[in-house]
């Protein structure tokens, strides 16, 4: 662990599975597509958010375990995470809260095709300010505005939990105990409240549960030098896809461990064909812009839906199976819309990364490792290539 290293084969997992979330949420305009129609795996797509949480926990611990060691470093860490997350969040939030309502209002005003729409109808002060302060995933009872941002909300406060714990507990042993305790408490909270993949309310415990499993995964990886046969990589993905397909039959507390199996199999195996494939630049690119993919796609589907309704007179209907509204389109058109919308999302995510996210991230505070002589018993040197700005 003393050498600088970036695990390129893990990066695409964020991008590829973020695209799965994009496709799942595309049911707003493409519910009848050949891809989504009665597809059980996509209907269980909400399970994948826990993969993001766990991978984030692993990468954050890998990047910052030796850099968060005082109040000053904890503050710098949280400020850097804020810079990484908030600019795109506030842009997408204001698009839903202000931009889209005004666009629709002026469209009806100028086109003369009035439907009685008034901007900001149903405006809720609490929802507005919860989104401003990133508390929407904790304090709101239902999703609103840019609905995927619930996970950004709970992850931001999970970062804070990580920073506090690692500041107060200077040694590796204490940090492991604390991480285990957080996983147990979070799991119990989810189990006792019968919360299955919550997106508000108990969602913070969902995030801390998977995130700190990722932290523990880092300590397992850093403490043991293990080599596993390449076959385990393929088995791990088979297990995950099986659990994903039959998701309703498995506890939501079990599924995150299938992701752990994948991560450790990839980390501990030789450079197999699959790992080489995952290191392909185009797949790594998807991982690099995955945050933008995740945060922008809801706006893309919303705009496409409004265009279909306002310009082409398509009607919104309610899905009798899941209770969600979607636009009634034929399968061929729905499939085309799904592909086009996904491509637009990737393009916009690239622009966001290049012109919004990274310019802000250049103002991040540089954080140095704690000097060896001040490390507590059980600590060890840890470095990470200059790529943690993308986490």
Short mmCIF file of C-alpha atoms in Angstrom, two decimals:
data_model
loop_
_atom_site.label_atom_id
_atom_site.label_comp_id
_atom_site.label_asym_id
_atom_site.label_seq_id
_atom_site.Cartn_x
_atom_site.Cartn_y
_atom_site.Cartn_z
CA UNK A 1 0.00 0.00 0.00
CA UNK A 2 3.01 2.26 0.09
CA UNK A 3 3.00 2.74 -3.69
CA UNK A 4 0.60 5.09 -5.34
CA UNK A 5 -2.16 3.20 -7.05
CA UNK A 6 -5.55 3.75 -8.57
CA UNK A 7 -7.85 0.80 -9.09
CA UNK A 8 -9.03 1.55 -12.61
CA UNK A 9 -11.05 -1.67 -12.76
CA UNK A 10 -13.32 -0.39 -9.96
CA UNK A 11 -14.00 2.97 -11.59
CA UNK A 12 -16.30 1.66 -14.38
CA UNK A 13 -18.58 -0.05 -11.87
CA UNK A 14 -19.86 3.35 -10.82
CA UNK A 15 -20.43 4.43 -14.40
CA UNK A 16 -22.03 1.24 -15.70
CA UNK A 17 -24.41 0.87 -12.79
CA UNK A 18 -25.20 4.60 -12.83
CA UNK A 19 -26.41 3.99 -16.39
CA UNK A 20 -28.62 1.21 -15.08
CA UNK A 21 -30.21 3.74 -12.70
CA UNK A 22 -30.64 6.12 -15.65
CA UNK A 23 -32.44 3.43 -17.64
CA UNK A 24 -34.63 2.48 -14.66
CA UNK A 25 -35.75 6.09 -14.19
CA UNK A 26 -36.28 6.35 -17.93
CA UNK A 27 -39.61 4.60 -17.45
CA UNK A 28 -41.09 8.11 -17.27
CA UNK A 29 -40.87 8.32 -21.08
CA UNK A 30 -39.98 4.75 -22.04
CA UNK A 31 -41.95 2.44 -19.79
CA UNK A 32 -43.12 0.38 -22.76
CA UNK A 33 -39.67 0.06 -24.33
CA UNK A 34 -38.28 -3.34 -25.29
CA UNK A 35 -35.65 -2.85 -22.59
CA UNK A 36 -37.82 -1.92 -19.62
CA UNK A 37 -41.12 -3.63 -20.30
CA UNK A 38 -41.64 -6.25 -17.56
CA UNK A 39 -37.88 -6.49 -16.94
CA UNK A 40 -37.49 -7.74 -13.38
CA UNK A 41 -33.82 -6.80 -13.11
CA UNK A 42 -34.45 -3.18 -13.96
CA UNK A 43 -37.39 -3.05 -11.58
CA UNK A 44 -34.92 -3.99 -8.81
CA UNK A 45 -32.49 -1.27 -9.88
CA UNK A 46 -32.84 0.62 -6.61
CA UNK A 47 -30.58 -2.02 -5.01
CA UNK A 48 -27.60 -0.65 -6.92
CA UNK A 49 -27.41 2.57 -4.92
CA UNK A 50 -25.93 0.53 -2.09
CA UNK A 51 -23.08 -0.45 -4.41
CA UNK A 52 -22.28 3.26 -4.85
CA UNK A 53 -22.34 3.80 -1.09
CA UNK A 54 -20.05 0.85 -0.41
CA UNK A 55 -17.59 1.69 -3.17
CA UNK A 56 -17.51 5.26 -1.88
CA UNK A 57 -16.72 3.99 1.62
CA UNK A 58 -13.84 1.89 0.32
CA UNK A 59 -12.35 4.67 -1.83
CA UNK A 60 -12.77 7.37 0.83
CA UNK A 61 -11.08 5.20 3.47
CA UNK A 62 -8.34 4.30 0.99
CA UNK A 63 -7.80 7.95 0.12
CA UNK A 64 -8.20 9.62 3.51
CA UNK A 65 -7.59 7.14 6.33
CA UNK A 66 -4.24 8.71 7.11
CA UNK A 67 -5.23 12.26 6.18
CA UNK A 68 -8.15 12.76 8.59
CA UNK A 69 -6.47 12.98 11.98
CA UNK A 70 -7.40 16.37 13.51
CA UNK A 71 -10.21 18.88 13.59
CA UNK A 72 -8.48 20.92 10.89
CA UNK A 73 -8.06 17.93 8.59
CA UNK A 74 -11.65 16.80 9.25
CA UNK A 75 -12.91 20.28 8.32
CA UNK A 76 -10.77 20.26 5.18
CA UNK A 77 -12.10 16.81 4.26
CA UNK A 78 -15.72 17.87 4.67
CA UNK A 79 -15.12 21.11 2.76
CA UNK A 80 -13.56 19.15 -0.11
CA UNK A 81 -16.50 16.75 -0.22
CA UNK A 82 -18.84 19.74 -0.24
CA UNK A 83 -16.97 21.22 -3.21
CA UNK A 84 -17.21 17.91 -5.02
CA UNK A 85 -20.93 17.41 -4.49
CA UNK A 86 -22.70 20.71 -4.00
CA UNK A 87 -22.15 22.70 -7.25
CA UNK A 88 -23.89 20.14 -9.45
CA UNK A 89 -26.52 19.48 -6.80
CA UNK A 90 -27.51 23.13 -6.52
CA UNK A 91 -27.58 23.56 -10.31
CA UNK A 92 -29.87 20.56 -10.84
CA UNK A 93 -32.01 21.50 -7.85
CA UNK A 94 -32.55 25.06 -9.08
CA UNK A 95 -33.35 23.72 -12.53
CA UNK A 96 -36.26 21.75 -11.03
CA UNK A 97 -37.26 24.35 -8.45
CA UNK A 98 -37.05 27.48 -10.61
CA UNK A 99 -35.91 26.86 -14.17
CA UNK A 100 -38.38 24.26 -15.38
CA UNK A 101 -41.50 25.88 -13.85
CA UNK A 102 -40.61 29.24 -15.45
CA UNK A 103 -39.85 27.63 -18.81
CA UNK A 104 -43.21 25.89 -18.82
CA UNK A 105 -45.03 29.02 -17.76
CA UNK A 106 -43.49 31.18 -20.50
CA UNK A 107 -44.01 28.46 -23.09
CA UNK A 108 -47.72 28.44 -22.39
CA UNK A 109 -47.80 32.22 -22.27
CA UNK A 110 -46.07 32.64 -25.65
CA UNK A 111 -47.68 29.70 -27.43
CA UNK A 112 -51.19 30.46 -26.27
CA UNK A 113 -51.66 26.81 -25.35
CA UNK A 114 -52.65 27.45 -21.77
CA UNK A 115 -53.50 24.58 -19.47
CA UNK A 116 -53.92 26.76 -16.41
CA UNK A 117 -50.40 25.99 -15.27
CA UNK A 118 -48.98 28.38 -12.68
CA UNK A 119 -45.30 28.26 -11.75
CA UNK A 120 -44.41 27.22 -8.22
CA UNK A 121 -47.85 25.71 -7.62
CA UNK A 122 -47.55 23.43 -4.60
CA UNK A 123 -44.30 25.07 -3.51
CA UNK A 124 -43.15 23.78 -0.11
CA UNK A 125 -40.81 25.96 1.94
CA UNK A 126 -39.46 23.02 3.93
CA UNK A 127 -38.64 20.98 0.81
CA UNK A 128 -36.93 23.98 -0.78
CA UNK A 129 -34.67 24.66 2.18
CA UNK A 130 -34.01 20.98 2.87
CA UNK A 131 -32.60 20.73 -0.64
CA UNK A 132 -30.56 23.88 -0.10
CA UNK A 133 -29.02 22.44 3.08
CA UNK A 134 -28.72 18.85 1.80
CA UNK A 135 -31.12 17.47 4.38
CA UNK A 136 -33.81 16.33 1.94
CA UNK A 137 -32.85 12.65 2.24
CA UNK A 138 -33.22 12.83 6.02
CA UNK A 139 -36.08 15.23 6.80
CA UNK A 140 -38.39 14.92 3.80
CA UNK A 141 -41.13 12.29 3.75
CA UNK A 142 -41.10 11.88 -0.02
CA UNK A 143 -38.77 12.55 -2.93
CA UNK A 144 -39.00 15.96 -4.57
CA UNK A 145 -37.26 18.21 -7.11
CA UNK A 146 -34.21 16.34 -8.44
CA UNK A 147 -35.25 13.11 -6.80
CA UNK A 148 -31.93 11.17 -7.15
CA UNK A 149 -30.28 13.77 -4.92
CA UNK A 150 -31.61 12.02 -1.82
CA UNK A 151 -28.49 9.84 -1.91
CA UNK A 152 -26.22 12.90 -2.13
CA UNK A 153 -27.94 14.25 0.97
CA UNK A 154 -27.38 11.17 3.11
CA UNK A 155 -23.88 10.56 1.77
CA UNK A 156 -22.80 14.09 2.71
CA UNK A 157 -23.73 13.46 6.34
CA UNK A 158 -22.15 10.01 6.20
CA UNK A 159 -18.92 11.74 5.18
CA UNK A 160 -19.33 13.90 8.28
CA UNK A 161 -19.74 10.77 10.41
CA UNK A 162 -16.57 9.35 8.86
CA UNK A 163 -14.63 12.56 9.52
CA UNK A 164 -15.74 12.76 13.17
CA UNK A 165 -15.03 9.08 13.86
CA UNK A 166 -11.59 9.14 12.27
CA UNK A 167 -10.68 12.36 14.06
CA UNK A 168 -11.66 11.08 17.49
CA UNK A 169 -10.19 7.61 16.96
CA UNK A 170 -6.53 7.81 15.92
CA UNK A 171 -5.68 4.13 15.61
CA UNK A 172 -6.54 1.52 13.03
CA UNK A 173 -7.97 -0.82 15.67
CA UNK A 174 -10.34 1.76 17.13
CA UNK A 175 -11.48 2.80 13.66
CA UNK A 176 -12.28 -0.80 12.78
CA UNK A 177 -14.29 -1.22 15.99
CA UNK A 178 -16.15 2.01 15.31
CA UNK A 179 -16.94 0.99 11.74
CA UNK A 180 -18.26 -2.38 12.90
CA UNK A 181 -20.40 -0.64 15.53
CA UNK A 182 -21.83 1.79 12.96
CA UNK A 183 -22.68 -1.08 10.60
CA UNK A 184 -24.44 -2.97 13.43
CA UNK A 185 -26.39 0.06 14.64
CA UNK A 186 -27.39 1.01 11.09
CA UNK A 187 -28.43 -2.55 10.27
CA UNK A 188 -30.51 -2.82 13.44
CA UNK A 189 -32.20 0.53 12.72
CA UNK A 190 -33.15 -0.64 9.24
CA UNK A 191 -34.29 -4.06 10.45
CA UNK A 192 -36.35 -2.84 13.41
CA UNK A 193 -38.15 -0.23 11.28
CA UNK A 194 -38.64 -2.72 8.45
CA UNK A 195 -36.99 -0.25 6.09
CA UNK A 196 -36.21 -1.86 2.73
CA UNK A 197 -34.07 0.33 0.49
CA UNK A 198 -35.45 3.59 1.95
CA UNK A 199 -34.87 6.81 0.01
CA UNK A 200 -36.01 9.22 2.72
CA UNK A 201 -36.29 9.04 6.51
CA UNK A 202 -34.19 5.97 7.33
CA UNK A 203 -32.09 6.48 4.20
CA UNK A 204 -29.20 7.85 6.27
CA UNK A 205 -28.87 4.46 8.01
CA UNK A 206 -29.00 2.76 4.62
CA UNK A 207 -26.04 4.87 3.54
CA UNK A 208 -23.99 4.47 6.73
CA UNK A 209 -24.60 0.71 6.63
CA UNK A 210 -23.15 0.20 3.16
CA UNK A 211 -20.56 3.00 3.40
CA UNK A 212 -18.92 1.61 6.53
CA UNK A 213 -19.02 -1.91 5.10
CA UNK A 214 -16.88 -0.31 2.39
CA UNK A 215 -14.60 1.18 5.05
CA UNK A 216 -14.20 -2.27 6.63
CA UNK A 217 -13.55 -3.69 3.20
CA UNK A 218 -10.62 -1.31 2.89
CA UNK A 219 -9.17 -2.53 6.17
CA UNK A 220 -9.59 -6.16 5.11
CA UNK A 221 -7.85 -5.45 1.82
CA UNK A 222 -5.04 -3.46 3.40
CA UNK A 223 -4.43 -6.01 6.15
CA UNK A 224 -4.26 -9.21 4.12
CA UNK A 225 -2.29 -10.14 1.03
CA UNK A 226 -4.50 -12.66 -0.70
CA UNK A 227 -4.57 -14.05 -4.22
CA UNK A 228 -7.75 -15.65 -5.49
CA UNK A 229 -8.38 -17.55 -8.69
CA UNK A 230 -9.87 -15.50 -11.55
CA UNK A 231 -12.95 -17.72 -11.47
CA UNK A 232 -14.02 -15.98 -8.25
CA UNK A 233 -14.41 -12.69 -10.13
CA UNK A 234 -16.94 -14.27 -12.46
CA UNK A 235 -18.66 -16.12 -9.62
CA UNK A 236 -19.01 -12.85 -7.68
CA UNK A 237 -20.81 -11.17 -10.57
CA UNK A 238 -23.05 -14.21 -11.05
CA UNK A 239 -23.97 -14.08 -7.37
CA UNK A 240 -24.71 -10.36 -7.55
CA UNK A 241 -26.86 -10.66 -10.66
CA UNK A 242 -28.73 -13.58 -9.11
CA UNK A 243 -29.48 -11.59 -5.97
CA UNK A 244 -30.35 -8.60 -8.14
CA UNK A 245 -32.81 -10.66 -10.21
CA UNK A 246 -34.45 -12.25 -7.19
CA UNK A 247 -34.08 -9.09 -5.12
CA UNK A 248 -37.47 -9.29 -3.45
CA UNK A 249 -36.52 -12.61 -1.84
CA UNK A 250 -33.37 -11.29 -0.15
CA UNK A 251 -33.00 -8.98 2.80
CA UNK A 252 -31.76 -5.52 1.91
CA UNK A 253 -29.13 -6.07 4.60
CA UNK A 254 -27.68 -9.01 2.68
CA UNK A 255 -27.35 -7.58 -0.82
CA UNK A 256 -24.48 -5.16 0.02
CA UNK A 257 -22.27 -8.15 0.85
CA UNK A 258 -22.60 -9.38 -2.74
CA UNK A 259 -20.91 -6.14 -3.75
CA UNK A 260 -18.17 -6.81 -1.18
CA UNK A 261 -17.59 -10.18 -2.86
CA UNK A 262 -17.14 -8.43 -6.21
CA UNK A 263 -14.76 -5.78 -4.88
CA UNK A 264 -12.52 -8.22 -3.02
CA UNK A 265 -12.50 -10.67 -5.94
CA UNK A 266 -11.38 -7.92 -8.27
CA UNK A 267 -8.82 -6.53 -5.82
CA UNK A 268 -7.30 -9.91 -4.93
CA UNK A 269 -7.24 -11.54 -8.36
CA UNK A 270 -4.67 -11.25 -11.13
CA UNK A 271 -5.25 -9.02 -14.15
CA UNK A 272 -7.83 -11.21 -15.86
CA UNK A 273 -9.62 -10.56 -19.12
CA UNK A 274 -12.57 -9.05 -17.26
CA UNK A 275 -10.33 -6.72 -15.27
CA UNK A 276 -8.58 -5.63 -18.46
CA UNK A 277 -11.97 -5.01 -20.04
CA UNK A 278 -13.02 -2.89 -17.05
CA UNK A 279 -9.86 -0.82 -17.50
CA UNK A 280 -10.88 0.19 -21.02
CA UNK A 281 -10.65 4.01 -21.28
CA UNK A 282 -14.27 4.41 -22.38
CA UNK A 283 -15.52 2.46 -19.38
CA UNK A 284 -13.21 4.37 -17.05
CA UNK A 285 -14.61 7.57 -18.58
CA UNK A 286 -18.12 6.49 -17.57
CA UNK A 287 -16.89 6.06 -14.01
CA UNK A 288 -15.22 9.45 -14.08
CA UNK A 289 -18.44 11.25 -15.07
CA UNK A 290 -20.74 8.94 -13.09
CA UNK A 291 -21.72 11.64 -10.60
CA UNK A 292 -22.99 13.81 -13.42
CA UNK A 293 -24.78 10.86 -15.00
CA UNK A 294 -26.54 10.18 -11.73
CA UNK A 295 -27.47 13.78 -10.96
CA UNK A 296 -28.48 14.97 -14.44
CA UNK A 297 -30.55 12.12 -15.82
CA UNK A 298 -33.78 13.02 -14.01
CA UNK A 299 -33.73 16.45 -15.67
CA UNK A 300 -33.20 14.86 -19.09
CA UNK A 301 -36.18 12.54 -18.64
CA UNK A 302 -38.30 15.42 -17.35
CA UNK A 303 -37.53 17.65 -20.33
CA UNK A 304 -38.12 14.83 -22.82
CA UNK A 305 -41.43 14.09 -21.15
CA UNK A 306 -42.58 17.71 -21.30
CA UNK A 307 -41.60 17.95 -24.98
CA UNK A 308 -43.66 14.85 -25.79
CA UNK A 309 -46.65 16.24 -23.95
CA UNK A 310 -46.46 19.89 -25.03
CA UNK A 311 -45.41 19.51 -28.66
CA UNK A 312 -46.73 16.08 -29.62
CA UNK A 313 -49.78 15.76 -27.36
CA UNK A 314 -48.75 12.52 -25.69
CA UNK A 315 -50.68 11.70 -22.52
CA UNK A 316 -49.48 10.85 -19.06
CA UNK A 317 -50.92 7.67 -17.56
CA UNK A 318 -50.41 5.88 -14.26
CA UNK A 319 -48.73 2.49 -14.09
CA UNK A 320 -51.08 0.12 -12.32
CA UNK A 321 -48.16 -2.07 -11.21
CA UNK A 322 -45.90 0.44 -9.47
CA UNK A 323 -48.15 3.50 -9.23
CA UNK A 324 -45.69 5.72 -11.12
CA UNK A 325 -46.76 8.07 -13.92
CA UNK A 326 -45.36 7.58 -17.41
CA UNK A 327 -46.05 8.77 -20.92
CA UNK A 328 -47.94 6.36 -23.14
CA UNK A 329 -45.60 5.66 -26.08
CA UNK A 330 -45.29 2.65 -28.38
CA UNK A 331 -42.39 0.21 -27.71
CA UNK A 332 -40.26 1.28 -30.70
CA UNK A 333 -40.43 4.99 -29.92
CA UNK A 334 -39.94 4.30 -26.20
CA UNK A 335 -36.77 2.33 -26.93
CA UNK A 336 -35.40 5.10 -29.16
CA UNK A 337 -36.18 7.69 -26.48
CA UNK A 338 -34.43 5.59 -23.86
CA UNK A 339 -31.25 5.32 -25.93
CA UNK A 340 -31.26 8.98 -26.97
CA UNK A 341 -31.93 10.20 -23.43
CA UNK A 342 -29.12 8.06 -22.03
CA UNK A 343 -26.68 9.41 -24.63
CA UNK A 344 -27.72 13.00 -23.88
CA UNK A 345 -27.19 12.33 -20.17
CA UNK A 346 -23.65 11.05 -20.74
CA UNK A 347 -22.81 14.08 -22.91
CA UNK A 348 -24.16 16.53 -20.34
CA UNK A 349 -22.32 14.67 -17.57
CA UNK A 350 -19.09 15.14 -19.52
CA UNK A 351 -19.75 18.88 -19.82
CA UNK A 352 -20.63 19.08 -16.14
CA UNK A 353 -17.44 17.31 -15.12
CA UNK A 354 -15.26 19.49 -17.32
CA UNK A 355 -16.85 22.91 -16.84
CA UNK A 356 -18.58 22.74 -13.45
CA UNK A 357 -17.34 20.00 -11.16
CA UNK A 358 -13.59 20.14 -11.77
CA UNK A 359 -13.28 23.96 -11.78
CA UNK A 360 -14.80 24.01 -8.30
CA UNK A 361 -12.76 21.02 -7.21
CA UNK A 362 -9.53 22.87 -8.02
CA UNK A 363 -10.22 24.96 -4.92
CA UNK A 364 -10.05 21.87 -2.70
CA UNK A 365 -7.74 22.10 0.29
CA UNK A 366 -4.62 19.96 -0.03
CA UNK A 367 -4.48 17.37 2.74
CA UNK A 368 -1.28 15.70 3.86
CA UNK A 369 -0.80 12.40 5.62
CA UNK A 370 -0.20 12.37 9.36
CA UNK A 371 3.57 12.13 10.05
CA UNK A 372 4.73 8.65 10.92
CA UNK A 373 6.03 9.65 14.34
CA UNK A 374 2.59 10.88 15.40
CA UNK A 375 0.66 7.84 14.22
CA UNK A 376 -1.02 5.79 16.85
CA UNK A 377 -0.36 2.11 17.36
CA UNK A 378 -1.77 0.14 14.49
CA UNK A 379 -1.58 2.95 11.91
CA UNK A 380 0.32 2.57 8.69
CA UNK A 381 1.40 4.72 5.76
CA UNK A 382 -1.18 5.17 3.05
CA UNK A 383 -1.03 7.13 -0.14
CA UNK A 384 -3.32 7.51 -3.08
CA UNK A 385 -2.73 8.78 -6.54
CA UNK A 386 -4.10 12.24 -7.32
CA UNK A 387 -7.48 10.94 -8.31
CA UNK A 388 -9.46 11.20 -5.10
CA UNK A 389 -10.88 14.46 -6.41
CA UNK A 390 -13.11 12.29 -8.57
CA UNK A 391 -14.53 10.21 -5.77
#
